[in-house]
Tab-separated table of C-alpha atoms in Angstrom:
chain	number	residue	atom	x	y	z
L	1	UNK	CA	112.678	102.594	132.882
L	2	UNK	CA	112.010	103.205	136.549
L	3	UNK	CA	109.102	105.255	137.359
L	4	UNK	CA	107.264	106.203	140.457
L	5	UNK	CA	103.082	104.275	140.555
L	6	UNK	CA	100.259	105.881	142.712
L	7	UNK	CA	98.009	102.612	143.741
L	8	UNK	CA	95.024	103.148	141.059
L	9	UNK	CA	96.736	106.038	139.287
L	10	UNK	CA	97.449	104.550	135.630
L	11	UNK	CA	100.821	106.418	133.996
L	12	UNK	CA	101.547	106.482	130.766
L	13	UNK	CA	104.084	103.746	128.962
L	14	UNK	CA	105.533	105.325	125.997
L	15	UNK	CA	108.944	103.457	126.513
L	16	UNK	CA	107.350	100.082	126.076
L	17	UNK	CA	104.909	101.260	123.404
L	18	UNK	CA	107.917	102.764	120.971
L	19	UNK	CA	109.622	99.508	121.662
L	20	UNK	CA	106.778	97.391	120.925
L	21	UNK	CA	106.951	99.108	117.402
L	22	UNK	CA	110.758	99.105	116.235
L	23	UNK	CA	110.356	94.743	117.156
L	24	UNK	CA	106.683	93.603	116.881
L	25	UNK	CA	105.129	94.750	113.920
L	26	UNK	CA	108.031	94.031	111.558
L	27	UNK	CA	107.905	90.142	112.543
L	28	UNK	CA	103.979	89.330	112.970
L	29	UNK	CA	103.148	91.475	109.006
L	30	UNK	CA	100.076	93.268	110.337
L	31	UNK	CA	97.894	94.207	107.276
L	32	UNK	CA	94.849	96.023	109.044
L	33	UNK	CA	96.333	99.516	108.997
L	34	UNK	CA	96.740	98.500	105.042
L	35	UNK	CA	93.297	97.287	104.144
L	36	UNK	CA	91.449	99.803	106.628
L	37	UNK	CA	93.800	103.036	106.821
L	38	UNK	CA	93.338	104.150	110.401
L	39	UNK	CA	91.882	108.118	110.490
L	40	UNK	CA	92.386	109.382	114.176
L	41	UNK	CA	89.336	110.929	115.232
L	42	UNK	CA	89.105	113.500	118.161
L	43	UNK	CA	86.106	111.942	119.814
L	44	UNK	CA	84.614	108.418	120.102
L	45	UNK	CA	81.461	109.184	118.221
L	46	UNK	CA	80.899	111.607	115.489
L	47	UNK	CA	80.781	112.278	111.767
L	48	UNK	CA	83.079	112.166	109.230
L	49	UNK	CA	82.961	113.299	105.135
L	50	UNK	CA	83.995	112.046	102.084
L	51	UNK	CA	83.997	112.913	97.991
L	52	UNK	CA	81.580	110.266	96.433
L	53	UNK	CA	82.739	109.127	92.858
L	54	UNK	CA	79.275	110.642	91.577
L	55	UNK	CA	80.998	113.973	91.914
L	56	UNK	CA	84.599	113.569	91.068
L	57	UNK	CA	84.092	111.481	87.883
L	58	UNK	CA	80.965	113.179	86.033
L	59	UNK	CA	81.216	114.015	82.171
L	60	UNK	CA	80.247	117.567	81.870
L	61	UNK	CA	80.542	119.817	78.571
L	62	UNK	CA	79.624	123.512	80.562
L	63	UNK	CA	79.607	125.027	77.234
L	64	UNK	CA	79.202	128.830	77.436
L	65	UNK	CA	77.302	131.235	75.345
L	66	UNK	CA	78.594	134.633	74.533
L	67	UNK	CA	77.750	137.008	77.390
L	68	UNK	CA	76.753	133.936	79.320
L	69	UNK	CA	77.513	132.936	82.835
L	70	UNK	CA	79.082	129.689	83.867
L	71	UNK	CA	77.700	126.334	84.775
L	72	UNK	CA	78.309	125.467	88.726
L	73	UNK	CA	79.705	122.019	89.652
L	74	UNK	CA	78.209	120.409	92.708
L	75	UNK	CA	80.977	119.818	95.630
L	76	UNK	CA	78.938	118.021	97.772
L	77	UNK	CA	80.376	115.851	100.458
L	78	UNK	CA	78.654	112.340	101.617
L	79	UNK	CA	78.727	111.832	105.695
L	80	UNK	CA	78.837	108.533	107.621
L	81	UNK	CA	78.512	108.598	111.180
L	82	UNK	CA	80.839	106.300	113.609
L	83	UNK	CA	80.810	105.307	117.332
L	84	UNK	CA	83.998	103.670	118.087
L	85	UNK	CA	84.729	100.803	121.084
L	86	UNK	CA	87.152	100.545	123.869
L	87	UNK	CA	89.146	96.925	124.039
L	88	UNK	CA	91.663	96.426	126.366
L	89	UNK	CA	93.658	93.924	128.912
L	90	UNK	CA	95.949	93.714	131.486
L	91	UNK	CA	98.694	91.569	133.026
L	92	UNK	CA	99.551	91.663	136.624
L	93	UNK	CA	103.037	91.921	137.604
L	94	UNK	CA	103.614	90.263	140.890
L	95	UNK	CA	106.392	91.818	143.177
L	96	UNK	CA	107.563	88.137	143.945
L	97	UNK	CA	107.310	87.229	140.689
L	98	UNK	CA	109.223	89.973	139.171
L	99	UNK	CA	111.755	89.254	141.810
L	100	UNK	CA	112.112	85.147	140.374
L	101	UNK	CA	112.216	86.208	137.196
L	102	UNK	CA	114.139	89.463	137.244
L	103	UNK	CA	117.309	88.291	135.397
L	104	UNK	CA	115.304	85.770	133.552
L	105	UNK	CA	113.774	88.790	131.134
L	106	UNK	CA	111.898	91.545	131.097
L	107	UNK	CA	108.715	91.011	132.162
L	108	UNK	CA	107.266	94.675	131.653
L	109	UNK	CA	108.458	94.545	128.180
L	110	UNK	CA	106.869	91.299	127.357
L	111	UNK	CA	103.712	92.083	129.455
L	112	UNK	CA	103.662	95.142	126.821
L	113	UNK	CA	104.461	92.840	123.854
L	114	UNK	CA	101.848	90.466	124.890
L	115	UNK	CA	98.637	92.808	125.676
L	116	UNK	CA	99.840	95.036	122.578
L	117	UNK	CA	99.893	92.418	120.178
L	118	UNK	CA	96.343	91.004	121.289
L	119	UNK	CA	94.888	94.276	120.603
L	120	UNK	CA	96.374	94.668	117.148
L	121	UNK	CA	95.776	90.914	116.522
L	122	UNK	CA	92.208	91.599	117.452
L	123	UNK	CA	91.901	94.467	114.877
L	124	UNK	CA	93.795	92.590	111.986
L	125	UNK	CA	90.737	89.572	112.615
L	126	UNK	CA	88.258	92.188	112.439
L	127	UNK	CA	89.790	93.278	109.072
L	128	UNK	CA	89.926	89.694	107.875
L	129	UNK	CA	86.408	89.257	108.597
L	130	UNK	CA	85.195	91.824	106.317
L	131	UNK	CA	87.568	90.433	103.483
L	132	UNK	CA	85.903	87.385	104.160
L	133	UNK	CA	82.207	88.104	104.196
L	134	UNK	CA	80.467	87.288	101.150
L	135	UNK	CA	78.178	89.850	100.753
L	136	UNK	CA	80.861	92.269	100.507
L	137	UNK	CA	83.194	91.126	98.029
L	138	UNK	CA	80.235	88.411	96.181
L	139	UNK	CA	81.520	86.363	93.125
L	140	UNK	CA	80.771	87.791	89.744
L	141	UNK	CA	80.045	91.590	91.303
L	142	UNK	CA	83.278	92.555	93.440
L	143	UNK	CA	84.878	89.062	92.930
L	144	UNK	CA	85.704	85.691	91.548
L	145	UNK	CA	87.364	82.468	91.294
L	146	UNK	CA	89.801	81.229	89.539
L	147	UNK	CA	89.898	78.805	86.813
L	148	UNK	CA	92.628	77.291	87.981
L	149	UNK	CA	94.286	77.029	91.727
L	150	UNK	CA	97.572	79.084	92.237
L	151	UNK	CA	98.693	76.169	94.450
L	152	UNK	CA	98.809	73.965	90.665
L	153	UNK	CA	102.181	75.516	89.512
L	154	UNK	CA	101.605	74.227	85.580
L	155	UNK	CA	98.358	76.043	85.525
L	156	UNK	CA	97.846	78.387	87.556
L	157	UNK	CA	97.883	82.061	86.676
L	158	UNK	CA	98.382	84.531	89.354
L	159	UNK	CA	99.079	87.595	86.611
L	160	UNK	CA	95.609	87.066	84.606
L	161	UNK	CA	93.720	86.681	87.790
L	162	UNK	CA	94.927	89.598	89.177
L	163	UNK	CA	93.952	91.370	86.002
L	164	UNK	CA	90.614	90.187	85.960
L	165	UNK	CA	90.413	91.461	89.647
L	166	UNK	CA	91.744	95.462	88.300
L	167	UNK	CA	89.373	95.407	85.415
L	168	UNK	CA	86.679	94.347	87.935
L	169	UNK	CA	87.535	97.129	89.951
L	170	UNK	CA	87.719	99.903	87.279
L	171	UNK	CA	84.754	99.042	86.061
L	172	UNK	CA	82.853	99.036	89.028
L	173	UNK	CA	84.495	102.496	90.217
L	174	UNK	CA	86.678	104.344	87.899
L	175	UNK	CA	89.479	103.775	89.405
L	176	UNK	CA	92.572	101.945	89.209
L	177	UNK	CA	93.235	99.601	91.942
L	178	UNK	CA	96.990	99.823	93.347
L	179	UNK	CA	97.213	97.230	96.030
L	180	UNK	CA	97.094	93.499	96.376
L	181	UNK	CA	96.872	91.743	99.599
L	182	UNK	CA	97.668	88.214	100.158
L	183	UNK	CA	99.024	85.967	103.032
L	184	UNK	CA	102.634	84.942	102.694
L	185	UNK	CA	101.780	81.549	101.863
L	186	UNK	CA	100.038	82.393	98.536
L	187	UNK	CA	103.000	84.225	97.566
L	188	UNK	CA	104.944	81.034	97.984
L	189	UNK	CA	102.451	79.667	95.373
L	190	UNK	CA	103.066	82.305	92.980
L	191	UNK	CA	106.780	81.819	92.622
L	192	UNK	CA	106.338	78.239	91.794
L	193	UNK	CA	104.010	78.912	89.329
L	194	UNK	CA	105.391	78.054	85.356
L	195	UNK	CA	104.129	81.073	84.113
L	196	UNK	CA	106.137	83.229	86.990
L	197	UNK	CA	108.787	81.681	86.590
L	198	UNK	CA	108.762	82.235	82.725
L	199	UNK	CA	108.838	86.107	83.686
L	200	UNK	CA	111.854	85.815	85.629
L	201	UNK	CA	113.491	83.723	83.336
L	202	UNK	CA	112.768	86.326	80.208
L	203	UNK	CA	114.493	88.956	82.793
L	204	UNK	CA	117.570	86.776	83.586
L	205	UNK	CA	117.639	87.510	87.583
L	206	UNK	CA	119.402	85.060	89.840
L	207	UNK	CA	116.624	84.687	92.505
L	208	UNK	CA	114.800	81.400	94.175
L	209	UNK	CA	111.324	82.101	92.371
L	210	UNK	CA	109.786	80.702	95.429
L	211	UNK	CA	111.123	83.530	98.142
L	212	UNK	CA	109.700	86.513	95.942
L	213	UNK	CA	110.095	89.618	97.536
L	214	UNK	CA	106.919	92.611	98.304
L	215	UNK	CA	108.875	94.721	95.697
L	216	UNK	CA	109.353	91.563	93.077
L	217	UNK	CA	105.538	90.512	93.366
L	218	UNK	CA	105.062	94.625	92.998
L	219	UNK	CA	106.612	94.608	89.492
L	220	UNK	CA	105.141	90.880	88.458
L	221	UNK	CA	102.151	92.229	89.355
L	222	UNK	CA	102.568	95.750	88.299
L	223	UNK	CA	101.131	97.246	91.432
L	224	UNK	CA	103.303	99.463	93.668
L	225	UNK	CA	101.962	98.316	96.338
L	226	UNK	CA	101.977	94.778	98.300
L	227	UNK	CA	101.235	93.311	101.559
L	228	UNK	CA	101.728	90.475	102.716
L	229	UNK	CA	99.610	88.769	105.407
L	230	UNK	CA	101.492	86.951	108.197
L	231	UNK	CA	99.458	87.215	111.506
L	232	UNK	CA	98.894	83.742	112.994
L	233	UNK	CA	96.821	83.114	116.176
L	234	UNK	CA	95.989	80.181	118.199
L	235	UNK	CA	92.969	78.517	117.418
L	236	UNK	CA	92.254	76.638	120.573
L	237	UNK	CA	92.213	77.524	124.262
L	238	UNK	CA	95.355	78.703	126.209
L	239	UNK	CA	95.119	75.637	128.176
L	240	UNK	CA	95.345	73.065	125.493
L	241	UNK	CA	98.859	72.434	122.816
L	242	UNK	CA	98.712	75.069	120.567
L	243	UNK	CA	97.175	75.232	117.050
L	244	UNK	CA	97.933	77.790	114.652
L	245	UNK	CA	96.305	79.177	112.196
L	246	UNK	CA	96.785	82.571	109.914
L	247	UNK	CA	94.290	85.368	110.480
L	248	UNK	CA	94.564	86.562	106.957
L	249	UNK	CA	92.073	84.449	105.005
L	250	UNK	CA	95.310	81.834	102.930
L	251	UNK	CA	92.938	81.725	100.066
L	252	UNK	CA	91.629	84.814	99.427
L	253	UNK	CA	93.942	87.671	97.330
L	254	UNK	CA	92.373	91.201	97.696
L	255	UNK	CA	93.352	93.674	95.089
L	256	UNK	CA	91.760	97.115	95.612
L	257	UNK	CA	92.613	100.784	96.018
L	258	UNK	CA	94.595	101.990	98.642
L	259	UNK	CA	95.615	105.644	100.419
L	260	UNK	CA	96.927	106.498	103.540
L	261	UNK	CA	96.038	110.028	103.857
L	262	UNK	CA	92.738	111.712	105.618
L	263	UNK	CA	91.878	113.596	102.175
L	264	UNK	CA	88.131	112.613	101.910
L	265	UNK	CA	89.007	113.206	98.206
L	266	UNK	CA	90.868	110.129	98.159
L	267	UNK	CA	88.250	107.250	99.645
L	268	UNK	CA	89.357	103.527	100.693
L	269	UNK	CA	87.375	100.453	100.779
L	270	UNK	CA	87.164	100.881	104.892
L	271	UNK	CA	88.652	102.717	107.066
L	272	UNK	CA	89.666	102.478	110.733
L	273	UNK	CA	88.099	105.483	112.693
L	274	UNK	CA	90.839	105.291	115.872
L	275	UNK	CA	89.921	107.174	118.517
L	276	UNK	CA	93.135	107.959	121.214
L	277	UNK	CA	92.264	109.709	124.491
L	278	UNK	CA	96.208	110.585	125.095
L	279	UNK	CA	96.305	112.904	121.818
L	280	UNK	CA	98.747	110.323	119.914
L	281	UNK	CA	97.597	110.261	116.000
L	282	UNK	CA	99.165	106.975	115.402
L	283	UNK	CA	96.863	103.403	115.377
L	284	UNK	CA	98.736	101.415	118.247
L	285	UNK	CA	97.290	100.687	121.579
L	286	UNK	CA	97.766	102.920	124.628
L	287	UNK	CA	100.131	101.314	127.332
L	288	UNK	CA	100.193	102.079	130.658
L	289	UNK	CA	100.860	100.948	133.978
L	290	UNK	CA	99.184	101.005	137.159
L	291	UNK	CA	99.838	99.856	141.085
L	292	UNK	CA	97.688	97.804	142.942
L	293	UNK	CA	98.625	96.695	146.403
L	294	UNK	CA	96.162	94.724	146.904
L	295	UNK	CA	97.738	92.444	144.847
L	296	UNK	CA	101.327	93.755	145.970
L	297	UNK	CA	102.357	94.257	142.281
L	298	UNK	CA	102.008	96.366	138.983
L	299	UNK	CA	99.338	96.725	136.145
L	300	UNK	CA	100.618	96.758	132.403
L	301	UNK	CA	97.698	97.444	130.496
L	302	UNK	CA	97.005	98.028	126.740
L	303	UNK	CA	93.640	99.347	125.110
L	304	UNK	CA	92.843	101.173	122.068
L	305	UNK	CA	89.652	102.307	120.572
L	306	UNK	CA	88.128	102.026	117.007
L	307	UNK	CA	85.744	101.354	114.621
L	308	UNK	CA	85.886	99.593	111.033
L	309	UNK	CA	83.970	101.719	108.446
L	310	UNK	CA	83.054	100.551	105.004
L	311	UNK	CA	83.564	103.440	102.434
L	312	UNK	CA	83.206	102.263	98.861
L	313	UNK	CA	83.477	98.240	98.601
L	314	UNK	CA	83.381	98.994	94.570
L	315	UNK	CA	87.492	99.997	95.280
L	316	UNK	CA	87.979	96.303	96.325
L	317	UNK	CA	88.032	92.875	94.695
L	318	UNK	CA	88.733	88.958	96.363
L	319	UNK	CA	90.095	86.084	94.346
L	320	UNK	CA	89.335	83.026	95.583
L	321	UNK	CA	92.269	80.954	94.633
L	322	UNK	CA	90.775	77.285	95.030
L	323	UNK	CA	88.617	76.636	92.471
């Protein structure tokens, strides 16, 4: 896309952001926007309201006497505040450079790819973390470990586990979980597992038990929703051979409650308070692009702004899956 650059005037890139998302997303299995539904906010600091279970699940009779008046329900909301953070980078485009490379590939595109994909990369770690502290999700209260590992086919028992994990969460809430999270790697686990395999056989379906898809773990599970974790990053510096590692904790299955919408009557276990300066209601990263001839080339740069809330941990449960 050719467009004219002011030296220090930044313009828009919604070409190379709409890109980004029709390639990017569908290969690298984010799961942040999952496990912490992003709510666009209009300003980076502020308030924001939700229905506390206190209120939507109490047990009341209201019984009326003749010529009486009614009882009044309470339909109080809870508040939270947030103050949201701006992350960003850039990559310099180099006229000579571009001019080398120019029928090599396109180096706006990947310079898009690249800065994009750090930012959501970053989010989808800070999501991880949460999954992974312990004093959110601690065994026995909003967790626990199994008796058995799901990488020991004969024994283990991804279907009771997960169970365990929805009566956990009922009874710490009211409410039915309807989600499972896990990284693709544990749901290579579960389709070896004898007593998987068992349920496919009973149902007579000509599939490798091992390449299960979201919608097959779904029904095994009976959940209708999964996601599966597939982010990796490199664990070392850029200057050294690369080691990868996933993101997603590769142990840890979280089953909890999950809605998309900005109904405060619906609450999450977090939620991603993303705050976008250009008016855009969706959770990517803002791209644009910038001259500087100084350096006698072009700016792609990619930021977004957000903060991780916790709303009601109770709606969330981790299985540790190595005993």
């Amino acid at each position: 896309m050719s467009i004219t650059l002011q030296s220090g005037a930044a313009v828009p890139r919604h070409d190379l952001r709409s890109h980004y998302v029709q390639f990017e997303q569908d290969i690298n299995r984010l799961v942040c926007d999952k496990v912490a539904p992003p709510r666009p906010v209009e300003k980076p600091d502020g308030v924001y309201w939700y229905q506390p279970r206190e209120i939507t699940l109490a047990l009341r009779e209201c019984r009326r006497a003749s010529n009486g008046g009614y009882q009044f329900t309470n339909l109080a909301l809870k508040s939270d505040t947030f103050f949201t953070t701006e992350r960003g980078e850039s990559i310099l485009l180099d006229d000579r450079f571009l001019s080398i490379f120019r029928d090599v590939y396109d180096a706006q595109m990947a310079a898009a790819r690249i800065t994009m994909m750090n930012r959501l990369r970053w989010r989808e770690w800070a999501v991880a973390q949460l999954i992974e502290t312990s004093t959110n999700f601690p065994i026995g209260t909003r967790g626990h470990t199994t008796s058995a590992a799901w990488s020991t086919a004969a024994s283990g028992d991804a279907r009771k586990d997960v169970d365990t994990a929805k009566v956990g969460v009922w009874n710490n809430s009211g409410v039915q979980p309807n989600a499972i999270c896990m990284s693709w790697k544990k749901a290579l686990e579960v389709g070896r597992q004898t007593s998987i395999r068992g349920v496919l056989n009973s149902t007579s379906r000509e599939i490798q038990p091992t390449q299960l898809s979201e919608a097959q773990l779904a029904e095994i599970f009976q959940v209708p929703y999964i996601f599966l974790a597939d982010a990796p990053y490199n664990t070392v510096s850029e200057d050294q051979t690369a080691v990868i590692d996933s993101i997603w904790p590769v142990d840890n299955v979280f089953v909890f409650r999950y809605d998309p919408s900005n109904d405060p009557m619906m609450p999450n276990v977090f939620r991603t308070m993303h705050y976008n300066e250009d008016g855009s209601s969706g959770p990517l990263p803002i791209v644009e692009e910038y001259r500087n001839e100084d350096k006698r080339g072009s700016i792609i740069r990619a930021r977004d702004e957000w903060e991780i809330k916790k709303q009601d941990l109770n709606l969330g449960w981790v299985i540790d899956t190595t005993p």
